[in-house]
PDB file of C-alpha atoms and ligand atoms in Angstrom:
ATOM      1  CA  MET G 388      49.671 152.713 161.725  1.00 48.00           C
ATOM      2  CA  HIS G 389      51.432 155.896 160.763  1.00 60.00           C
ATOM      3  CA  ASP G 390      50.746 157.972 163.855  1.00 89.00           C
ATOM      4  CA  GLN G 391      50.951 161.652 163.050  1.00 95.00           C
ATOM      5  CA  LEU G 392      50.025 162.672 166.558  1.00 97.00           C
ATOM      6  CA  ALA G 393      52.943 160.752 168.044  1.00 98.00           C
ATOM      7  CA  GLU G 394      55.262 162.230 165.427  1.00 97.00           C
ATOM      8  CA  ARG G 395      54.170 165.785 166.049  1.00 98.00           C
ATOM      9  CA  LEU G 396      54.436 165.345 169.808  1.00 98.00           C
ATOM     10  CA  ALA G 397      57.951 163.921 169.524  1.00 98.00           C
ATOM     11  CA  GLU G 398      58.995 166.654 167.115  1.00 98.00           C
ATOM     12  CA  ILE G 399      57.743 169.452 169.350  1.00 98.00           C
ATOM     13  CA  ASP G 400      59.330 167.891 172.405  1.00 98.00           C
ATOM     14  CA  ASP G 401      62.624 167.714 170.503  1.00 98.00           C
ATOM     15  CA  ARG G 402      62.327 171.372 169.568  1.00 98.00           C
ATOM     16  CA  VAL G 403      61.468 172.341 173.147  1.00 98.00           C
ATOM     17  CA  ALA G 404      64.486 170.399 174.446  1.00 98.00           C
ATOM     18  CA  ALA G 405      66.749 171.970 171.814  1.00 98.00           C
ATOM     19  CA  ALA G 406      65.530 175.457 172.721  1.00 98.00           C
ATOM     20  CA  ALA G 407      66.184 174.718 176.388  1.00 98.00           C
ATOM     21  CA  ARG G 408      69.733 173.531 175.721  1.00 98.00           C
ATOM     22  CA  ASP G 409      70.345 176.557 173.507  1.00 98.00           C
ATOM     23  CA  ALA G 410      69.242 178.766 176.358  1.00 98.00           C
ATOM     24  CA  GLY G 411      71.487 176.902 178.801  1.00 98.00           C
ATOM     25  CA  ARG G 412      68.493 175.411 180.594  1.00 98.00           C
ATOM     26  CA  ASP G 413      67.644 171.876 181.645  1.00 98.00           C
ATOM     27  CA  PRO G 414      64.730 170.597 179.526  1.00 97.00           C
ATOM     28  CA  ALA G 415      63.521 168.695 182.592  1.00 97.00           C
ATOM     29  CA  GLY G 416      62.641 172.023 184.159  1.00 96.00           C
ATOM     30  CA  LEU G 417      59.939 172.636 181.566  1.00 98.00           C
ATOM     31  CA  THR G 418      56.328 171.472 181.605  1.00 98.00           C
ATOM     32  CA  ARG G 419      54.792 171.092 178.172  1.00 98.00           C
ATOM     33  CA  ILE G 420      51.021 171.410 178.373  1.00 99.00           C
ATOM     34  CA  VAL G 421      49.090 170.156 175.355  1.00 98.00           C
ATOM     35  CA  VAL G 422      46.132 172.448 174.656  1.00 98.00           C
ATOM     36  CA  THR G 423      43.261 170.260 173.457  1.00 98.00           C
ATOM     37  CA  LYS G 424      40.507 172.858 173.004  1.00 97.00           C
ATOM     38  CA  PHE G 425      37.882 172.017 170.350  1.00 96.00           C
ATOM     39  CA  HIS G 426      39.262 168.476 170.052  1.00 96.00           C
ATOM     40  CA  PRO G 427      37.291 165.509 171.398  1.00 96.00           C
ATOM     41  CA  ALA G 428      38.092 163.649 174.608  1.00 98.00           C
ATOM     42  CA  SER G 429      39.313 160.759 172.442  1.00 97.00           C
ATOM     43  CA  LEU G 430      42.301 162.921 171.486  1.00 97.00           C
ATOM     44  CA  VAL G 431      43.114 163.378 175.174  1.00 98.00           C
ATOM     45  CA  GLU G 432      43.054 159.589 175.559  1.00 98.00           C
ATOM     46  CA  ARG G 433      45.468 159.180 172.662  1.00 98.00           C
ATOM     47  CA  LEU G 434      47.761 161.843 174.132  1.00 98.00           C
ATOM     48  CA  HIS G 435      47.645 160.132 177.513  1.00 98.00           C
ATOM     49  CA  ALA G 436      48.641 156.845 175.904  1.00 98.00           C
ATOM     50  CA  LEU G 437      51.647 158.697 174.443  1.00 98.00           C
ATOM     51  CA  GLY G 438      52.670 159.808 177.924  1.00 98.00           C
ATOM     52  CA  VAL G 439      51.099 163.272 178.066  1.00 98.00           C
ATOM     53  CA  ARG G 440      49.940 164.176 181.572  1.00 98.00           C
ATOM     54  CA  ASP G 441      49.376 167.940 181.347  1.00 98.00           C
ATOM     55  CA  VAL G 442      46.519 169.157 179.170  1.00 98.00           C
ATOM     56  CA  GLY G 443      44.874 172.541 178.831  1.00 98.00           C
ATOM     57  CA  GLU G 444      41.472 173.994 178.021  1.00 98.00           C
ATOM     58  CA  ASN G 445      40.301 177.580 177.733  1.00 98.00           C
ATOM     59  CA  ARG G 446      36.547 177.228 178.194  1.00 98.00           C
ATOM     60  CA  GLN G 447      34.971 176.041 181.416  1.00 98.00           C
ATOM     61  CA  GLN G 448      32.199 173.954 179.857  1.00 98.00           C
ATOM     62  CA  GLU G 449      34.624 172.118 177.631  1.00 98.00           C
ATOM     63  CA  LEU G 450      37.004 171.627 180.552  1.00 98.00           C
ATOM     64  CA  THR G 451      34.232 170.198 182.728  1.00 98.00           C
ATOM     65  CA  ALA G 452      32.990 167.847 180.021  1.00 98.00           C
ATOM     66  CA  LYS G 453      36.424 166.565 178.997  1.00 98.00           C
ATOM     67  CA  ALA G 454      37.647 166.179 182.556  1.00 98.00           C
ATOM     68  CA  ALA G 455      34.596 163.999 183.242  1.00 98.00           C
ATOM     69  CA  ASP G 456      35.094 161.970 180.057  1.00 98.00           C
ATOM     70  CA  THR G 457      38.743 161.295 180.910  1.00 98.00           C
ATOM     71  CA  ALA G 458      38.391 160.857 184.680  1.00 97.00           C
ATOM     72  CA  ARG G 459      39.651 157.269 184.521  1.00 97.00           C
ATOM     73  CA  LEU G 460      43.033 158.264 183.037  1.00 98.00           C
ATOM     74  CA  ASP G 461      45.783 158.131 185.663  1.00 97.00           C
ATOM     75  CA  ASP G 462      47.660 161.259 186.697  1.00 97.00           C
ATOM     76  CA  LEU G 463      46.077 163.545 184.137  1.00 98.00           C
ATOM     77  CA  ARG G 464      46.331 167.223 185.127  1.00 98.00           C
ATOM     78  CA  TRP G 465      43.995 169.794 183.601  1.00 98.00           C
ATOM     79  CA  HIS G 466      45.243 173.354 183.252  1.00 98.00           C
ATOM     80  CA  PHE G 467      42.597 176.010 182.859  1.00 98.00           C
ATOM     81  CA  ILE G 468      43.952 178.735 180.568  1.00 98.00           C
ATOM     82  CA  GLY G 469      40.856 180.732 179.606  1.00 98.00           C
ATOM     83  CA  GLN G 470      38.879 183.601 181.034  1.00 96.00           C
ATOM     84  CA  ALA G 471      36.905 182.414 184.025  1.00 93.00           C
ATOM     85  CA  GLN G 472      33.611 183.730 185.279  1.00 95.00           C
ATOM     86  CA  THR G 473      33.240 184.038 189.015  1.00 97.00           C
ATOM     87  CA  ASN G 474      29.983 182.060 188.997  1.00 97.00           C
ATOM     88  CA  LYS G 475      31.848 179.122 187.404  1.00 98.00           C
ATOM     89  CA  ALA G 476      34.568 179.068 190.032  1.00 98.00           C
ATOM     90  CA  ARG G 477      33.371 175.828 191.621  1.00 98.00           C
ATOM     91  CA  ALA G 478      33.189 174.073 188.261  1.00 98.00           C
ATOM     92  CA  VAL G 479      36.667 175.267 187.310  1.00 98.00           C
ATOM     93  CA  ARG G 480      38.071 174.329 190.666  1.00 97.00           C
ATOM     94  CA  SER G 481      36.651 170.834 190.650  1.00 96.00           C
ATOM     95  CA  ALA G 482      38.021 170.032 187.182  1.00 98.00           C
ATOM     96  CA  ALA G 483      41.356 171.848 187.066  1.00 98.00           C
ATOM     97  CA  SER G 484      44.638 171.137 188.852  1.00 98.00           C
ATOM     98  CA  VAL G 485      46.010 174.533 187.881  1.00 98.00           C
ATOM     99  CA  VAL G 486      44.263 177.791 186.967  1.00 98.00           C
ATOM    100  CA  HIS G 487      46.584 180.026 184.909  1.00 98.00           C
ATOM    101  CA  THR G 488      44.237 182.953 184.484  1.00 98.00           C
ATOM    102  CA  VAL G 489      43.558 184.653 187.794  1.00 98.00           C
ATOM    103  CA  ASP G 490      43.352 188.262 186.676  1.00 98.00           C
ATOM    104  CA  ARG G 491      41.227 190.020 189.295  1.00 98.00           C
ATOM    105  CA  THR G 492      40.700 189.878 193.022  1.00 98.00           C
ATOM    106  CA  ARG G 493      37.028 188.909 192.609  1.00 98.00           C
ATOM    107  CA  LEU G 494      38.004 185.800 190.696  1.00 98.00           C
ATOM    108  CA  ALA G 495      40.621 184.888 193.293  1.00 98.00           C
ATOM    109  CA  ASP G 496      37.990 185.277 196.005  1.00 98.00           C
ATOM    110  CA  ALA G 497      35.468 183.186 194.061  1.00 98.00           C
ATOM    111  CA  LEU G 498      37.991 180.379 193.560  1.00 98.00           C
ATOM    112  CA  ASP G 499      39.002 180.602 197.201  1.00 98.00           C
ATOM    113  CA  ARG G 500      35.404 180.398 198.431  1.00 98.00           C
ATOM    114  CA  ALA G 501      34.708 177.511 196.044  1.00 98.00           C
ATOM    115  CA  ALA G 502      37.068 175.213 197.950  1.00 97.00           C
ATOM    116  CA  ALA G 503      35.349 172.130 199.284  1.00 94.00           C
ATOM    117  CA  PRO G 504      36.123 171.259 202.912  1.00 93.00           C
ATOM    118  CA  ASP G 505      39.572 169.644 203.165  1.00 92.00           C
ATOM    119  CA  GLU G 506      40.242 170.140 199.460  1.00 93.00           C
ATOM    120  CA  PRO G 507      43.965 170.600 198.755  1.00 95.00           C
ATOM    121  CA  ALA G 508      45.155 174.091 197.820  1.00 97.00           C
ATOM    122  CA  LEU G 509      44.602 175.000 194.186  1.00 98.00           C
ATOM    123  CA  ASP G 510      47.666 176.004 192.158  1.00 98.00           C
ATOM    124  CA  VAL G 511      47.055 179.336 190.459  1.00 98.00           C
ATOM    125  CA  LEU G 512      48.941 181.847 188.361  1.00 98.00           C
ATOM    126  CA  VAL G 513      48.165 185.488 187.911  1.00 98.00           C
ATOM    127  CA  GLN G 514      47.614 186.468 184.305  1.00 98.00           C
ATOM    128  CA  VAL G 515      49.055 189.728 183.061  1.00 98.00           C
ATOM    129  CA  ASN G 516      47.601 191.470 180.030  1.00 98.00           C
ATOM    130  CA  MET G 517      50.420 192.488 177.698  1.00 97.00           C
ATOM    131  CA  THR G 518      48.155 194.476 175.376  1.00 96.00           C
ATOM    132  CA  ASP G 519      46.167 197.677 175.811  1.00 94.00           C
ATOM    133  CA  ASP G 520      42.935 195.778 175.098  1.00 94.00           C
ATOM    134  CA  PRO G 521      41.109 194.986 178.358  1.00 90.00           C
ATOM    135  CA  ASP G 522      39.070 192.268 176.591  1.00 91.00           C
ATOM    136  CA  ARG G 523      42.164 190.120 176.112  1.00 92.00           C
ATOM    137  CA  GLY G 524      42.118 188.948 179.730  1.00 94.00           C
ATOM    138  CA  GLY G 525      44.770 189.517 182.351  1.00 98.00           C
ATOM    139  CA  ALA G 526      45.449 192.198 184.901  1.00 98.00           C
ATOM    140  CA  ALA G 527      46.989 195.425 183.695  1.00 98.00           C
ATOM    141  CA  PRO G 528      50.687 195.554 184.652  1.00 97.00           C
ATOM    142  CA  ASP G 529      50.028 198.347 187.140  1.00 97.00           C
ATOM    143  CA  GLU G 530      47.464 196.172 188.949  1.00 97.00           C
ATOM    144  CA  LEU G 531      49.793 193.223 189.222  1.00 98.00           C
ATOM    145  CA  ASP G 532      51.395 193.866 192.602  1.00 98.00           C
ATOM    146  CA  ALA G 533      48.066 194.377 194.367  1.00 98.00           C
ATOM    147  CA  LEU G 534      46.658 191.235 192.753  1.00 98.00           C
ATOM    148  CA  VAL G 535      49.684 189.175 193.800  1.00 98.00           C
ATOM    149  CA  GLU G 536      49.355 190.367 197.374  1.00 98.00           C
ATOM    150  CA  HIS G 537      45.673 189.563 197.357  1.00 98.00           C
ATOM    151  CA  VAL G 538      46.087 186.058 195.930  1.00 98.00           C
ATOM    152  CA  SER G 539      48.898 185.355 198.396  1.00 98.00           C
ATOM    153  CA  GLY G 540      46.397 186.007 201.157  1.00 98.00           C
ATOM    154  CA  CYS G 541      43.826 183.486 199.859  1.00 98.00           C
ATOM    155  CA  ALA G 542      44.102 180.487 202.174  1.00 97.00           C
ATOM    156  CA  THR G 543      43.046 177.797 199.679  1.00 98.00           C
ATOM    157  CA  LEU G 544      45.041 179.098 196.705  1.00 98.00           C
ATOM    158  CA  ARG G 545      48.733 178.492 196.145  1.00 98.00           C
ATOM    159  CA  LEU G 546      50.245 181.210 194.002  1.00 98.00           C
ATOM    160  CA  ARG G 547      52.712 179.583 191.603  1.00 98.00           C
ATOM    161  CA  GLY G 548      53.640 182.368 189.217  1.00 98.00           C
ATOM    162  CA  ILE G 549      52.581 184.403 186.229  1.00 98.00           C
ATOM    163  CA  MET G 550      50.988 183.707 182.861  1.00 98.00           C
ATOM    164  CA  ALA G 551      50.674 185.728 179.678  1.00 98.00           C
ATOM    165  CA  VAL G 552      49.881 185.518 176.001  1.00 98.00           C
ATOM    166  CA  ALA G 553      52.261 187.493 173.766  1.00 97.00           C
ATOM    167  CA  PRO G 554      50.521 190.263 171.816  1.00 96.00           C
ATOM    168  CA  LEU G 555      50.055 189.680 168.093  1.00 94.00           C
ATOM    169  CA  ASP G 556      51.681 192.980 167.194  1.00 94.00           C
ATOM    170  CA  GLU G 557      54.845 192.742 169.259  1.00 95.00           C
ATOM    171  CA  GLU G 558      57.886 190.590 168.704  1.00 97.00           C
ATOM    172  CA  PRO G 559      57.585 187.595 171.018  1.00 97.00           C
ATOM    173  CA  ALA G 560      61.156 187.955 172.326  1.00 97.00           C
ATOM    174  CA  ARG G 561      60.457 191.552 173.302  1.00 98.00           C
ATOM    175  CA  ALA G 562      57.113 190.741 174.884  1.00 98.00           C
ATOM    176  CA  PHE G 563      58.608 187.855 176.865  1.00 98.00           C
ATOM    177  CA  ALA G 564      61.462 190.054 178.078  1.00 98.00           C
ATOM    178  CA  ARG G 565      58.792 192.352 179.518  1.00 98.00           C
ATOM    179  CA  LEU G 566      57.027 189.323 180.999  1.00 98.00           C
ATOM    180  CA  ARG G 567      60.230 188.280 182.685  1.00 98.00           C
ATOM    181  CA  ARG G 568      60.377 191.635 184.445  1.00 98.00           C
ATOM    182  CA  TYR G 569      56.771 191.207 185.588  1.00 98.00           C
ATOM    183  CA  ALA G 570      57.689 187.744 186.840  1.00 98.00           C
ATOM    184  CA  GLU G 571      60.484 189.256 188.905  1.00 98.00           C
ATOM    185  CA  ARG G 572      57.998 191.668 190.440  1.00 98.00           C
ATOM    186  CA  VAL G 573      55.753 188.756 191.358  1.00 98.00           C
ATOM    187  CA  ARG G 574      58.662 186.927 192.982  1.00 98.00           C
ATOM    188  CA  ALA G 575      59.661 190.016 194.933  1.00 98.00           C
ATOM    189  CA  ILE G 576      56.273 189.791 196.661  1.00 98.00           C
ATOM    190  CA  ALA G 577      55.771 186.011 196.620  1.00 98.00           C
ATOM    191  CA  PRO G 578      59.195 184.290 196.454  1.00 98.00           C
ATOM    192  CA  GLU G 579      57.702 180.833 195.871  1.00 97.00           C
ATOM    193  CA  ALA G 580      55.801 181.961 192.778  1.00 98.00           C
ATOM    194  CA  ARG G 581      58.407 180.950 190.212  1.00 98.00           C
ATOM    195  CA  TRP G 582      56.389 179.576 187.318  1.00 98.00           C
ATOM    196  CA  ILE G 583      56.173 181.468 184.050  1.00 98.00           C
ATOM    197  CA  SER G 584      53.417 180.171 181.768  1.00 98.00           C
ATOM    198  CA  ALA G 585      54.157 181.451 178.295  1.00 98.00           C
ATOM    199  CA  GLY G 586      54.781 180.180 174.797  1.00 98.00           C
ATOM    200  CA  MET G 587      52.382 178.695 172.282  1.00 98.00           C
ATOM    201  CA  THR G 588      52.783 177.045 168.866  1.00 98.00           C
ATOM    202  CA  GLY G 589      54.153 180.211 167.274  1.00 97.00           C
ATOM    203  CA  ASP G 590      56.460 181.451 170.006  1.00 98.00           C
ATOM    204  CA  PHE G 591      57.503 178.683 172.378  1.00 98.00           C
ATOM    205  CA  VAL G 592      61.180 178.920 171.409  1.00 98.00           C
ATOM    206  CA  GLU G 593      61.299 182.604 172.381  1.00 98.00           C
ATOM    207  CA  ALA G 594      59.399 181.793 175.574  1.00 98.00           C
ATOM    208  CA  VAL G 595      61.941 179.133 176.570  1.00 98.00           C
ATOM    209  CA  HIS G 596      64.750 181.630 176.011  1.00 98.00           C
ATOM    210  CA  ALA G 597      62.953 184.143 178.230  1.00 98.00           C
ATOM    211  CA  GLY G 598      62.618 181.693 181.113  1.00 98.00           C
ATOM    212  CA  ALA G 599      59.155 180.172 180.609  1.00 98.00           C
ATOM    213  CA  THR G 600      58.570 177.100 182.776  1.00 98.00           C
ATOM    214  CA  HIS G 601      55.159 176.085 181.407  1.00 98.00           C
ATOM    215  CA  LEU G 602      54.510 176.015 177.667  1.00 98.00           C
ATOM    216  CA  ARG G 603      50.949 175.848 176.348  1.00 98.00           C
ATOM    217  CA  ILE G 604      51.170 174.213 172.957  1.00 98.00           C
ATOM    218  CA  GLY G 605      48.089 173.348 170.921  1.00 98.00           C
ATOM    219  CA  SER G 606      47.932 173.090 167.165  1.00 97.00           C
ATOM    220  CA  ALA G 607      51.587 172.190 166.570  1.00 97.00           C
ATOM    221  CA  ILE G 608      50.855 168.944 168.416  1.00 98.00           C
ATOM    222  CA  THR G 609      47.138 168.328 167.921  1.00 97.00           C
ATOM    223  CA  GLY G 610      46.976 169.472 164.312  1.00 90.00           C
ATOM    224  CA  PRO G 611      44.540 172.162 163.199  1.00 83.00           C
ATOM    225  CA  ARG G 612      41.579 172.707 165.504  1.00 79.00           C
ATOM    226  CA  PRO G 613      38.205 171.484 164.249  1.00 79.00           C
ATOM    227  CA  GLU G 614      35.663 174.254 163.588  1.00 74.00           C
ATOM    228  CA  ARG G 615      34.027 175.579 166.738  1.00 64.00           C
ATOM    229  CA  GLY G 616      30.592 174.084 167.211  1.00 50.00           C
TER     230      GLY G 616
HETATM  231  C1  LIG V1906      44.683 178.002 172.388  1.00 65.84           C
HETATM  232  C2  LIG V1906      45.631 178.527 173.383  1.00 65.84           C
HETATM  233  C3  LIG V1906      46.979 178.126 173.375  1.00 65.84           C
HETATM  234  C4  LIG V1906      47.573 177.186 172.335  1.00 65.84           C
HETATM  235  O1  LIG V1906      47.575 177.809 171.082  1.00 65.84           O
HETATM  236  P1  LIG V1906      48.370 177.189 169.825  1.00 65.84           P
HETATM  237  O2  LIG V1906      48.705 178.379 169.015  1.00 65.84           O
HETATM  238  O3  LIG V1906      47.411 176.264 169.149  1.00 65.84           O
HETATM  239  O4  LIG V1906      49.555 176.491 170.328  1.00 65.84           O
HETATM  240  C5  LIG V1906      47.805 178.626 174.372  1.00 65.84           C
HETATM  241  N1  LIG V1906      47.359 179.478 175.305  1.00 65.84           N
HETATM  242  C6  LIG V1906      46.080 179.899 175.345  1.00 65.84           C
HETATM  243  C7  LIG V1906      45.648 180.839 176.411  1.00 65.84           C
HETATM  244  C8  LIG V1906      45.179 179.431 174.397  1.00 65.84           C
HETATM  245  O5  LIG V1906      43.900 179.841 174.433  1.00 65.84           O
END
């Protein structure tokens, strides 16, 4: 069968690797997360069969449902990339291997308290809001240092780095250059927090050039998203 999914995945991976080489970086240092939101669990199974191990969702209910439906797939890691409510912290924590969107101390505390006894530390990133719109999610840049210090003090969270979505009205290269400076601020406080989660279908090349370590790519690989139910 003519497998468009396999073709798109291979094509994007080629483009990611080319961007890395262009930027003088080792492609092996990049994690390509396939964002599967709005697509059925069967798509995750097909991706897994093609070797994909990192998948992302932006809504807790969909994350919980798909993680349950795909629980038998080996080594699958779910990345939560959406806005999280504090009262869903346990649900997020039990489904996700990584939470990219810690943007306030209350959410960090909720995730921390949601740890089951003896559960391994949860990998988290702090999300920075690169727009002036507080509804977009993410901490304002001037709140970042305090948030990083707070998360670093949460015993069951392991701070890995920073995440952002480039604004629609700013050139991605410019936005990601700003993000890189925020990432340096994070590392000045938490030297182990080296991940930069940035880059989507429309801007992953710029993100790779700006030092992104985790790319969140959806539609370029999965095809257009089905209508939201
Ligand atoms: C949907 C989504 C993506 C992927 O978007 P595409 O443009 O389809 O690649 C990446 N990051 C976040 C936070 C998302 O919600």
